[in-house]
Short mmCIF file of C-alpha atoms in Angstrom, two decimals:
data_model
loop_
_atom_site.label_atom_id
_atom_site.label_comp_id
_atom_site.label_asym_id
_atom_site.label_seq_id
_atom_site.Cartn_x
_atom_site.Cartn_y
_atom_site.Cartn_z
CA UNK A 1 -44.95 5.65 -55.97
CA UNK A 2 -45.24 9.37 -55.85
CA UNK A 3 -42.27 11.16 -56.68
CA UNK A 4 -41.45 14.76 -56.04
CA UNK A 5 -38.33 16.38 -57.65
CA UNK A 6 -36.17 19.64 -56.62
CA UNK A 7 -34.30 22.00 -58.85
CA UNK A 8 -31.23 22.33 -58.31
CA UNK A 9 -29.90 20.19 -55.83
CA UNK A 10 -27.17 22.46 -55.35
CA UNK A 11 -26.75 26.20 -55.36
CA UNK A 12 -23.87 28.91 -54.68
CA UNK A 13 -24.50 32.45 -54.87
CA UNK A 14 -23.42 35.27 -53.90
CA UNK A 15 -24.93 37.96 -50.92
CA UNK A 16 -27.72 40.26 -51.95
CA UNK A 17 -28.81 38.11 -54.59
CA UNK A 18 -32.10 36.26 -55.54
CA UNK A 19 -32.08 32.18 -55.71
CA UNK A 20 -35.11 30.22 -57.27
CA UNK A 21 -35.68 26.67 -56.30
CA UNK A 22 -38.68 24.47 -58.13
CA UNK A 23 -40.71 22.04 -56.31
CA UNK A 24 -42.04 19.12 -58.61
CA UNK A 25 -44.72 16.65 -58.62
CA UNK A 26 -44.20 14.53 -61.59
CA UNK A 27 -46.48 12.05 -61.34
CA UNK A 28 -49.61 13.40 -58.82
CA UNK A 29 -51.50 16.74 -58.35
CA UNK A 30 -50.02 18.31 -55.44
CA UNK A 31 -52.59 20.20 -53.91
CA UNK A 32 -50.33 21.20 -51.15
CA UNK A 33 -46.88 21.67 -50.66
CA UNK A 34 -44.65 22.59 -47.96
CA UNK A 35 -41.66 24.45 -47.93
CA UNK A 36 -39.04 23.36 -44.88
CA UNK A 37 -35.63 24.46 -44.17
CA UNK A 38 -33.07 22.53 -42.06
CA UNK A 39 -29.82 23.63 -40.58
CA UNK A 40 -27.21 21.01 -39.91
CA UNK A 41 -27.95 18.58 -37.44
CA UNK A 42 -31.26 20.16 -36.71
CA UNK A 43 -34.63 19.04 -37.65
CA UNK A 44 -36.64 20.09 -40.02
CA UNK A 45 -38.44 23.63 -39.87
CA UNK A 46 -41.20 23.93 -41.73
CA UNK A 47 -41.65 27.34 -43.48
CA UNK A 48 -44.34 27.43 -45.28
CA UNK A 49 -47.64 25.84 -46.62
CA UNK A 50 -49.01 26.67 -49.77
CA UNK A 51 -52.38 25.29 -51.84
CA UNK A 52 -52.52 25.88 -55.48
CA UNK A 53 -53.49 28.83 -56.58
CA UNK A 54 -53.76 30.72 -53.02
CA UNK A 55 -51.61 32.66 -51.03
CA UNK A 56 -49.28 30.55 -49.29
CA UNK A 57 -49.74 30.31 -45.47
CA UNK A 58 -46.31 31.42 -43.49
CA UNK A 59 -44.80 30.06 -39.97
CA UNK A 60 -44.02 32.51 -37.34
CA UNK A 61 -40.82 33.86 -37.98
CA UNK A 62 -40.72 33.33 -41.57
CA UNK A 63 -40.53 36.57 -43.90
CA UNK A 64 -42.97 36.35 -46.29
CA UNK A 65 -41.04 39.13 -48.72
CA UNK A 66 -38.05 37.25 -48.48
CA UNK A 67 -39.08 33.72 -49.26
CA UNK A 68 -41.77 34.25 -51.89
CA UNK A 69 -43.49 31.38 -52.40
CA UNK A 70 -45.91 30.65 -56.22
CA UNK A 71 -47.75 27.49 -55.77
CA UNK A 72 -49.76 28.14 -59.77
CA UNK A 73 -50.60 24.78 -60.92
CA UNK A 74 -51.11 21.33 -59.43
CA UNK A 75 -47.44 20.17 -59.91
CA UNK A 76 -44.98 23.24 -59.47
CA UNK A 77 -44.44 25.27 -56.44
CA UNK A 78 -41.28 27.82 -56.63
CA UNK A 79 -39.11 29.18 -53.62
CA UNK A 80 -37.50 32.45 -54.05
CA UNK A 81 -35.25 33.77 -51.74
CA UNK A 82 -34.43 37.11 -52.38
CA UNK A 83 -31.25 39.44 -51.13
CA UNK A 84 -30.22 36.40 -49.56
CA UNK A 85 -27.44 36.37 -47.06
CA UNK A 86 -25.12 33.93 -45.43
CA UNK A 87 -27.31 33.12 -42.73
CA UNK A 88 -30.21 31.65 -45.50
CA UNK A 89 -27.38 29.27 -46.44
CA UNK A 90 -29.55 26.10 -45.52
CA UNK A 91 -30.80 22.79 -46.89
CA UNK A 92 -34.29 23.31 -48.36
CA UNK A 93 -36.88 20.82 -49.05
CA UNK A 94 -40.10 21.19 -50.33
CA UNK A 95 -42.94 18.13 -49.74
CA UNK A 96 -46.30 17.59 -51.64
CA UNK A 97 -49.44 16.10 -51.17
CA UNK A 98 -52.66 15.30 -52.70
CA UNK A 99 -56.27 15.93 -52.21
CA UNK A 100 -56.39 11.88 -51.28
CA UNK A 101 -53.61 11.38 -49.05
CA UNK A 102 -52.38 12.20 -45.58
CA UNK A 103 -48.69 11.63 -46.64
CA UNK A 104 -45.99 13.78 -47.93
CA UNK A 105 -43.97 12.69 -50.22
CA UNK A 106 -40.77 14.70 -50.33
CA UNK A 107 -38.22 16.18 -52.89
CA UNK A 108 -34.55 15.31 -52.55
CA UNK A 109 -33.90 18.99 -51.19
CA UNK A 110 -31.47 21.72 -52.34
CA UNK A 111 -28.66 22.92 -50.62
CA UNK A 112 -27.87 26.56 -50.94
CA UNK A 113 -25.01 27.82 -50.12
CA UNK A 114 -24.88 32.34 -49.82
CA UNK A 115 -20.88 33.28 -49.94
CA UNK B 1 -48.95 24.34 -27.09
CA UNK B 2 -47.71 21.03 -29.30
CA UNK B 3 -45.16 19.25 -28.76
CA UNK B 4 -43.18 16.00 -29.64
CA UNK B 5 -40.65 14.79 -28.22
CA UNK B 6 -38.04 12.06 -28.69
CA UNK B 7 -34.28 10.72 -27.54
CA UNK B 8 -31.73 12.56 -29.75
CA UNK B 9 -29.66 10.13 -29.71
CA UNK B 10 -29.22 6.60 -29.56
CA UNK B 11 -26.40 3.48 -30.27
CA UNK B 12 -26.99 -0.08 -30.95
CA UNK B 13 -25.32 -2.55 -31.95
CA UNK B 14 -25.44 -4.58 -35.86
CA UNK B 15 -27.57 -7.35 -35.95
CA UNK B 16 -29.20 -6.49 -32.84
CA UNK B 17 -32.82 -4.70 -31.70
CA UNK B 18 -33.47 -1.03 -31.19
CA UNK B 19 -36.58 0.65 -30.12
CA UNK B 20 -36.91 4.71 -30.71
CA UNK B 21 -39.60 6.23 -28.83
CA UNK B 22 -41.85 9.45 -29.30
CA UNK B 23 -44.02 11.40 -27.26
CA UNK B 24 -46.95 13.61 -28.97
CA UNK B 25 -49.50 16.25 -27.44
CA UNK B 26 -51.19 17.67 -30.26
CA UNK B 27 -54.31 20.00 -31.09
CA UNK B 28 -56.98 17.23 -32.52
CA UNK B 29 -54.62 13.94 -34.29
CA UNK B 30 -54.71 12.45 -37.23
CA UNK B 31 -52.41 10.11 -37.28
CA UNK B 32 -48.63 9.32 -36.91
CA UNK B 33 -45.71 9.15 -39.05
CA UNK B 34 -42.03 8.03 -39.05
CA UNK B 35 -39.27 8.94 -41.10
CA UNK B 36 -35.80 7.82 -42.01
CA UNK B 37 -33.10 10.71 -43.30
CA UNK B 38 -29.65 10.14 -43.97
CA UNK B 39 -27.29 12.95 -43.69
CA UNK B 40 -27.57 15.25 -46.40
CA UNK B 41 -30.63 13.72 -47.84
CA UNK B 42 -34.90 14.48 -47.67
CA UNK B 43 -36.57 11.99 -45.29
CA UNK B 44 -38.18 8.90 -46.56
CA UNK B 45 -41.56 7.20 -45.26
CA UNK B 46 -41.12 4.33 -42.80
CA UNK B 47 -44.70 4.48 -41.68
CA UNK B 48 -48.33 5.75 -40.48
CA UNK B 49 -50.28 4.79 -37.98
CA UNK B 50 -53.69 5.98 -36.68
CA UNK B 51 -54.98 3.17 -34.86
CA UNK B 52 -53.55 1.62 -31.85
CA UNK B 53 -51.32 -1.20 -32.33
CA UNK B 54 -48.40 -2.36 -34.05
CA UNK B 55 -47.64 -2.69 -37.85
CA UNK B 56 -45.24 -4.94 -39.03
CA UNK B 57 -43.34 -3.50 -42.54
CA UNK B 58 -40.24 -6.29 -43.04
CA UNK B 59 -37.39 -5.28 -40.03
CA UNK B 60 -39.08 -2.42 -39.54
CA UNK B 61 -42.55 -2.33 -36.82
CA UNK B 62 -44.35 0.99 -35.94
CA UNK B 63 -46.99 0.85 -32.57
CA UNK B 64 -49.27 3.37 -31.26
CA UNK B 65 -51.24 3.91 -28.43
CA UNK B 66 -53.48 7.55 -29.10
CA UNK B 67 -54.81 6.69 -25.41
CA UNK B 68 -50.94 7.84 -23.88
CA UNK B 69 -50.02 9.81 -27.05
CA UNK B 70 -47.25 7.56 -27.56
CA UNK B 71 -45.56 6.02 -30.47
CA UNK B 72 -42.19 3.82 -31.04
CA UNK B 73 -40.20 2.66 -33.76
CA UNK B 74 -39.00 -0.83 -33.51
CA UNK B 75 -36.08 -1.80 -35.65
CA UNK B 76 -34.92 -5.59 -36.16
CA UNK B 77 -31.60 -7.04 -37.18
CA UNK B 78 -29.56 -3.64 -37.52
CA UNK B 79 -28.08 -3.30 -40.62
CA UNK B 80 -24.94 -0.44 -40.69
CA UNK B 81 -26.84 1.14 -43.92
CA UNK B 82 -29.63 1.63 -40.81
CA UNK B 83 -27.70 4.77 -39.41
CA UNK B 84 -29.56 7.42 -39.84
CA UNK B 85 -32.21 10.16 -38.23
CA UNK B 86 -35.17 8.86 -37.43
CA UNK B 87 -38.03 11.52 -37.12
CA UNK B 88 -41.31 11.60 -35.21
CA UNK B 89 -43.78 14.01 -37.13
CA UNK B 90 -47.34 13.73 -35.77
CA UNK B 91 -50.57 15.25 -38.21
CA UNK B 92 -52.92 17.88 -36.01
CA UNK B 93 -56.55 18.12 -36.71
CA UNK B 94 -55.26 20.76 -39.30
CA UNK B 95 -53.61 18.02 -41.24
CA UNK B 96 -50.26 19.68 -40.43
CA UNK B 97 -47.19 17.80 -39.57
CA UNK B 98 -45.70 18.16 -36.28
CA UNK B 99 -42.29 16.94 -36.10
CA UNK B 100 -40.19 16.01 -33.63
CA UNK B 101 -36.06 17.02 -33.45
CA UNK B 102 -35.33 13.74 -34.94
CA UNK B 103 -33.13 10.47 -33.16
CA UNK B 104 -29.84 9.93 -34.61
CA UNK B 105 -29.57 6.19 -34.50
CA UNK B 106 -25.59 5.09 -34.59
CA UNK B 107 -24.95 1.47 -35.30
CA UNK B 108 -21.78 -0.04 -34.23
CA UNK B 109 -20.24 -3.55 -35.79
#
């Protein structure tokens, strides 16, 4: 099966600083990905879709300049979130999918924790 | 606008039958898709449907019927390792997921 992995699982930092998570596709070309971040007992919120090698296309609400999204080759998609804050503390998980498939097959997510 | 909705929470009891329903109003549809997510996990496929009927996957059964924009999850012989979310997510003709707030599904001994 496709298989999608996250880096790290885990993250503490501290406020005003910038957090990169990776989004990997090791075994498909993931011409999309999606970015979603979920707040305990809450859904899922998706924040962002990106296509490789475009700009990636935001959600209403979402800063664009705060969670920079690269999406360069087929099987790697990177999240930054920059200055973040307390309130970014979240659980972030990134899906792909390819050119073939409806599904999305997601990552095991990274939890981020801003002190 | 779009819109799913679903209960937010439900109980059963081990061994026994539960049925999760969802409600979709989308722009165009392509299809619908359940998930399972256990606390402090990513959600795992369960299913997709994007004819009407039922499919059958072991305990699990998924049915749809695009006609009332309706979809339900039908879960067999409740195993405790079954509690979990259980999310709704339907695709629009943009191939975008649409997901609903998710049922939390207790299951008592």
């Amino acid at each position: 099966g496709a298989v999608v992995s996250q880096h790290p699982s885990w993250v503490i930092c501290k406020s005003g600083t910038s957090v990169k998570i990776e989004c990997r596709s090791l075994d498909f070309q993931a011409t999309t990905m999606f970015w979603y971040r979920q707040f305990p007992k809450q859904s899922l919120m998706l924040m962002a879709t990106s296509n490789e090698g475009s700009k990636a296309t935001y959600e209403q609400g979402v800063e664009k300049d705060k969670f920079l999204i690269n999406h360069a080759s087929l099987t790697l998609s990177t999240l930054t979130v920059t200055s973040a804050h307390p309130e970014d503390s979240s659980f972030y998980i990134c899906s792909a999918r390819d050119r073939s498939d409806y599904e999305q097959y997601f990552g095991p997510g990274t939890r981020l924790t801003v002190t | 606008g779009q819109n799913i909705d679903q209960p937010t929470e439900m109980t059963a009891t081990e061994g026994a039958i539960v049925q999760i329903n969802c409600t979709y109003q989308t722009s165009g549809f392509n299809g619908l898709f359940w998930y399972q997510q256990h606390a402090g996990e990513a959600p795992t496929f369960l299913s997709y449907n994007v004819l009407d009927g039922l499919e059958e996957k072991g305990r699990f059964s998924s049915f749809l019927s695009r006609s009332k924009g309706y979809s339900y999850l039908l879960l067999k012989e409740l195993q405790m390792k079954d509690s979990a979310s259980y999310l709704c997510a339907a695709m629009d003709s943009n191939y975008q997921l649409i997901w609903g707030a998710g049922t939390k599904l207790i299951i008592k001994p």
